[in-house]
Amino acid sequence: MIIVLLGPPGSGKGTQVERISKELGFYKISMGDLLREAITKDDEIGKKAKNHLVDGKLVPDYLVLEMVRRELEKEKGKGDIVFDGFPRNLNQAISFDRLLNLAGKKIDIVLYFDIPFALLARRLSQRRVCPRCSTVYNLETAPPRSHNICDKCGSTLVKRRDDSEKIVKSRFQVYERETAPVEEFYKRRRNLLIKICSDGSKDEVWKEIKKHIEKKSYKENSNQKGG
Ligand code: AP5
Ligand code: MG
């Protein structure tokens, strides 16, 4: 099964993708994390992507598509994949269809994280991340056990560079301009969009997501059995 997580910055995609991956065994492709890893390694893609991330702008499509192509190659044969933060504009959505086609796959559901914009800025201002293992925290809603220390690997937590008030504004604008049309594309043209109310607690959001994935997987299995 192929799942796409779509939603504005801070809507909880990264938090939920972890659970989809750990609890349901999906291979996770989180574009923001992959780009940040490439920047830390200072590899060819990282060098080209860096300034775009710092400014809260989209990285050029050809770089992102190359990353997806490489990830699909790595994943080959494992089956279930969840995409977080990709596709993020119409060109990426259309090119994605082609890449999946070549791999003999198709998108099964697009989970759209619906949340009032007012909540997002608050969540992002309180977010802290582990620079080593990428675990995400929130000073208000998901604090670490010891102040500013990652529960999992003991590293000192940091604020993401693009979580400053100014860059968050720019990311919201980019979302409205570039990514909101992708919502419409999956809703009206592909009929794949499922709205998830992501202003509830993490467990409430997870329950809703799990219900939709299980429903879809049950339908697919019955279709296969029925021929
Ligand atoms: P990316 O890293 O994908 O950032 P984003 O889409 O802006 O989303 P975020 O990671 O900020 O938020 P999230 O939805 O994952 O929320 P989270 O779970 O962390 O992309 C970064 C950059 O990379 C882009 O700006 C662009 O430059 C580049 N890029 C990436 N993909 C690209 C593409 N396809 N094309 C071109 N460029 C691309 O949660 C946020 C906070 O809220 C956390 O503190 C969390 O603990 C808390 N929280 C989460 N859920 C809940 C809840 N239910 N209740 C309370 N608190 C919660
Ligand atoms: Mg994220």
Coordinates of C-alpha atoms and ligand atoms in Angstrom, one line a residue:
M1 CA 0.0 0.0 0.0
I2 CA 1.2 3.5 -0.8
I3 CA 0.1 6.4 1.6
V4 CA 0.8 10.1 1.2
L5 CA 0.7 12.4 4.2
L6 CA -0.2 15.9 3.1
G7 CA -0.6 18.9 5.4
P8 CA 0.8 22.3 6.4
P9 CA 4.0 22.8 8.4
G10 CA 3.5 21.6 12.0
S11 CA 0.3 19.7 11.3
G12 CA 1.8 16.5 12.7
K13 CA 2.9 14.5 9.6
G14 CA 6.3 13.7 11.1
T15 CA 4.9 12.6 14.4
Q16 CA 2.4 10.2 12.8
V17 CA 4.7 8.9 10.1
E18 CA 6.8 7.4 12.9
R19 CA 3.9 5.4 14.2
I20 CA 2.8 4.3 10.7
S21 CA 6.3 3.0 10.2
K22 CA 6.9 1.4 13.6
E23 CA 3.5 0.0 14.3
L24 CA 2.3 -0.9 10.8
G25 CA 5.7 -1.7 9.3
F26 CA 5.6 0.8 6.4
Y27 CA 8.8 2.0 4.8
K28 CA 9.0 5.7 5.6
I29 CA 10.1 8.4 3.1
S30 CA 10.2 11.7 4.9
M31 CA 11.4 14.3 2.5
G32 CA 12.3 17.0 5.0
D33 CA 14.4 14.5 7.1
L34 CA 16.1 13.1 4.0
L35 CA 17.0 16.7 2.9
R36 CA 18.3 17.6 6.3
E37 CA 20.4 14.4 6.4
A38 CA 21.9 15.3 3.0
I39 CA 22.7 18.8 4.3
T40 CA 24.4 17.3 7.4
K41 CA 26.4 15.0 5.1
D42 CA 27.1 17.9 2.8
D43 CA 26.6 15.7 -0.2
E44 CA 25.8 16.8 -3.7
I45 CA 22.0 17.1 -3.1
G46 CA 22.6 18.7 0.4
K47 CA 24.8 21.4 -1.0
K48 CA 22.1 22.4 -3.6
A49 CA 19.2 22.1 -1.1
K50 CA 20.6 24.0 1.8
N51 CA 19.6 27.6 1.0
H52 CA 16.1 26.6 0.1
L53 CA 15.5 24.9 3.4
V54 CA 17.0 27.8 5.4
D55 CA 14.7 30.2 3.6
G56 CA 11.6 28.0 3.9
K57 CA 11.3 27.6 0.1
L58 CA 10.7 24.5 -1.8
V59 CA 13.8 22.6 -3.0
P60 CA 13.9 22.3 -6.9
D61 CA 11.7 19.5 -8.1
Y62 CA 14.5 17.7 -9.9
L63 CA 16.5 17.2 -6.7
V64 CA 13.5 16.0 -4.7
L65 CA 12.4 13.6 -7.5
E66 CA 15.9 12.2 -7.7
M67 CA 15.7 11.4 -3.9
V68 CA 12.3 9.7 -4.4
R69 CA 13.7 7.6 -7.3
R70 CA 16.7 6.5 -5.1
E71 CA 14.4 5.7 -2.1
L72 CA 12.1 3.6 -4.3
E73 CA 15.1 1.8 -5.6
K74 CA 16.2 1.0 -2.0
E75 CA 12.7 -0.1 -0.9
K76 CA 12.3 -2.4 -3.9
G77 CA 9.9 -5.2 -3.2
K78 CA 9.1 -4.4 0.4
G79 CA 5.6 -3.2 -0.5
D80 CA 4.1 -0.7 1.9
I81 CA 5.5 2.9 1.8
V82 CA 4.4 6.1 3.4
F83 CA 5.5 9.5 2.0
D84 CA 5.7 12.5 4.4
G85 CA 6.1 15.9 2.7
F86 CA 6.1 14.7 -0.8
P87 CA 4.6 15.6 -3.3
R88 CA 4.4 19.3 -2.5
N89 CA 3.4 20.9 -5.8
L90 CA 1.5 19.8 -8.9
N91 CA 4.6 19.1 -10.9
Q92 CA 5.8 16.7 -8.2
A93 CA 2.4 15.1 -8.0
I94 CA 2.3 14.4 -11.7
S95 CA 6.0 13.2 -11.9
F96 CA 5.3 11.0 -8.8
D97 CA 2.5 9.2 -10.7
R98 CA 5.0 8.4 -13.5
L99 CA 7.7 7.2 -11.1
L100 CA 5.2 4.9 -9.3
N101 CA 3.9 3.7 -12.6
L102 CA 7.4 2.6 -13.6
A103 CA 7.7 0.8 -10.3
G104 CA 4.3 -0.9 -10.9
K105 CA 2.7 0.9 -7.9
K106 CA 0.0 3.5 -7.3
I107 CA -1.2 5.7 -4.5
D108 CA -3.9 4.1 -2.3
I109 CA -4.7 7.0 0.0
V110 CA -3.8 10.6 0.7
L111 CA -4.2 11.6 4.3
Y112 CA -4.7 15.3 4.6
F113 CA -3.9 16.7 8.0
D114 CA -6.6 19.3 8.6
I115 CA -5.9 21.8 11.4
P116 CA -6.7 25.5 12.2
F117 CA -3.7 27.7 11.1
A118 CA -3.6 29.4 14.5
L119 CA -2.6 26.1 16.2
L120 CA 0.3 25.5 13.8
A121 CA 2.5 28.5 14.7
R122 CA 2.2 27.6 18.4
R123 CA 3.2 24.0 17.8
L124 CA 6.2 25.0 15.7
S125 CA 7.4 27.6 18.2
Q126 CA 7.4 24.9 20.9
R127 CA 9.0 22.1 18.8
R128 CA 12.4 20.8 19.6
V129 CA 14.2 18.0 17.7
C130 CA 17.1 15.7 18.3
P131 CA 19.9 16.5 15.8
R132 CA 21.2 13.0 16.0
C133 CA 18.2 10.6 15.8
S134 CA 15.5 13.2 14.6
T135 CA 13.0 12.4 17.4
V136 CA 10.5 15.3 17.6
Y137 CA 9.4 16.8 20.9
N138 CA 7.2 19.7 21.9
L139 CA 7.8 21.7 25.1
E140 CA 4.1 21.9 25.8
T141 CA 2.6 18.7 24.4
A142 CA 5.4 16.2 24.2
P143 CA 8.3 17.3 26.4
P144 CA 11.5 15.1 26.9
R145 CA 11.8 13.4 30.3
S146 CA 14.9 15.5 31.2
H147 CA 15.0 19.2 30.2
N148 CA 16.3 19.6 26.6
I149 CA 17.8 16.0 26.4
C150 CA 16.7 13.4 23.9
D151 CA 15.0 10.5 25.7
K152 CA 16.3 8.1 23.1
C153 CA 19.9 9.0 22.5
G154 CA 20.8 11.6 25.2
S155 CA 21.8 14.3 22.7
T156 CA 20.9 18.0 23.4
L157 CA 17.8 19.0 21.6
V158 CA 17.7 21.9 19.2
K159 CA 15.1 24.2 17.5
R160 CA 14.9 23.6 13.7
R161 CA 16.4 26.6 11.9
D162 CA 13.3 27.0 9.8
D163 CA 11.1 27.2 12.9
S164 CA 11.9 30.9 13.5
E165 CA 8.8 33.1 13.3
K166 CA 9.9 34.7 10.0
I167 CA 10.7 31.5 8.2
V168 CA 7.5 29.8 9.5
K169 CA 5.5 32.6 7.8
S170 CA 7.3 32.0 4.6
R171 CA 6.7 28.2 4.8
F172 CA 2.9 28.9 5.4
Q173 CA 2.9 31.1 2.3
V174 CA 4.7 28.5 0.2
Y175 CA 2.2 25.9 1.4
E176 CA -0.8 28.0 0.4
R177 CA 0.6 28.8 -3.0
E178 CA 2.3 25.5 -4.0
T179 CA 0.9 22.7 -1.9
A180 CA -2.8 23.6 -1.4
P181 CA -3.4 22.9 -5.1
V182 CA -2.1 19.3 -4.5
E183 CA -4.9 18.9 -2.0
E184 CA -7.4 19.8 -4.7
F185 CA -5.7 17.6 -7.2
Y186 CA -6.0 14.5 -5.0
K187 CA -9.5 15.4 -3.8
R188 CA -11.2 16.3 -7.1
R189 CA -9.2 14.6 -9.8
R190 CA -8.1 11.5 -8.1
N191 CA -10.6 11.0 -5.3
L192 CA -7.9 9.8 -2.9
L193 CA -8.1 12.4 -0.2
I194 CA -9.1 11.6 3.3
K195 CA -9.4 14.4 5.8
I196 CA -7.8 13.7 9.3
C197 CA -8.7 16.1 12.1
S198 CA -5.2 16.7 13.4
D199 CA -6.1 19.2 16.1
G200 CA -6.8 16.4 18.6
S201 CA -4.2 14.7 20.8
K202 CA -1.5 12.5 19.2
D203 CA -3.3 9.4 20.2
E204 CA -6.7 10.6 18.8
V205 CA -5.1 11.5 15.5
W206 CA -3.3 8.1 15.4
K207 CA -6.5 6.3 16.0
E208 CA -8.2 8.0 13.1
I209 CA -5.3 7.3 10.8
K210 CA -5.1 3.7 11.8
K211 CA -8.8 3.2 11.2
H212 CA -8.5 4.6 7.6
I213 CA -5.5 2.5 6.8
E214 CA -7.1 -0.7 8.1
K215 CA -10.3 0.0 6.3
K216 CA -8.4 0.5 3.0
S217 CA -6.3 -2.6 3.5
Y218 CA -9.4 -4.7 4.4
K219 CA -11.1 -3.5 1.2
E220 CA -8.0 -4.3 -0.9
N221 CA -7.8 -7.8 0.6
S222 CA -11.5 -8.5 0.0
N223 CA -11.2 -7.3 -3.6
Q224 CA -8.2 -9.6 -4.2
K225 CA -10.0 -12.6 -2.7
G226 CA -13.1 -11.8 -4.7
G227 CA -10.9 -11.9 -7.9
Ligands
AP5_1 P1 9.5 19.3 6.3 O1 10.5 18.8 7.3 O2 8.6 18.3 5.6 O3 8.6 20.4 7.0 P2 7.0 20.8 6.9 O4 6.2 20.1 5.9 O5 7.0 22.2 7.0 O6 6.4 20.1 8.2 P3 7.0 20.0 9.6 O7 8.1 18.9 9.6 O8 7.4 21.4 10.1 O9 5.7 19.6 10.5 P4 5.1 18.2 10.6 O10 3.8 18.2 9.9 O11 6.0 17.1 10.4 O12 4.7 18.3 12.2 P5 5.4 17.5 13.4 O13 5.0 16.1 13.5 O14 6.9 17.8 13.5 O15 10.2 20.1 5.1 C1 11.2 21.1 5.5 C2 11.7 21.8 4.2 O16 12.3 20.8 3.3 C3 10.7 22.5 3.4 O17 10.4 23.8 3.9 C4 11.4 22.5 2.0 O18 12.4 23.5 2.0 C5 12.0 21.2 2.0 N1 11.2 20.2 1.4 C6 10.6 19.1 2.0 N2 9.9 18.4 1.2 C7 10.0 19.0 -0.1 C8 9.4 18.7 -1.3 N3 8.6 17.7 -1.6 N4 9.7 19.6 -2.4 C9 10.5 20.6 -2.2 N5 11.1 20.9 -1.0 C10 10.8 20.1 0.1 O19 4.7 18.3 14.6 C11 5.0 19.7 14.9 C12 5.0 19.9 16.4 O20 3.7 19.6 17.0 C13 6.0 19.0 17.2 O21 6.5 19.6 18.3 C14 5.0 17.8 17.7 O22 5.5 17.2 18.9 C15 3.7 18.6 17.9 N6 2.6 17.8 17.6 C16 2.4 16.9 16.6 N7 1.1 16.4 16.6 C17 0.5 16.9 17.8 C18 -0.8 16.7 18.4 N8 -1.7 15.9 17.8 N9 -1.0 17.4 19.5 C19 -0.1 18.2 20.0 N10 1.1 18.4 19.5 C20 1.4 17.8 18.4
MG2 MG 8.0 16.9 9.6

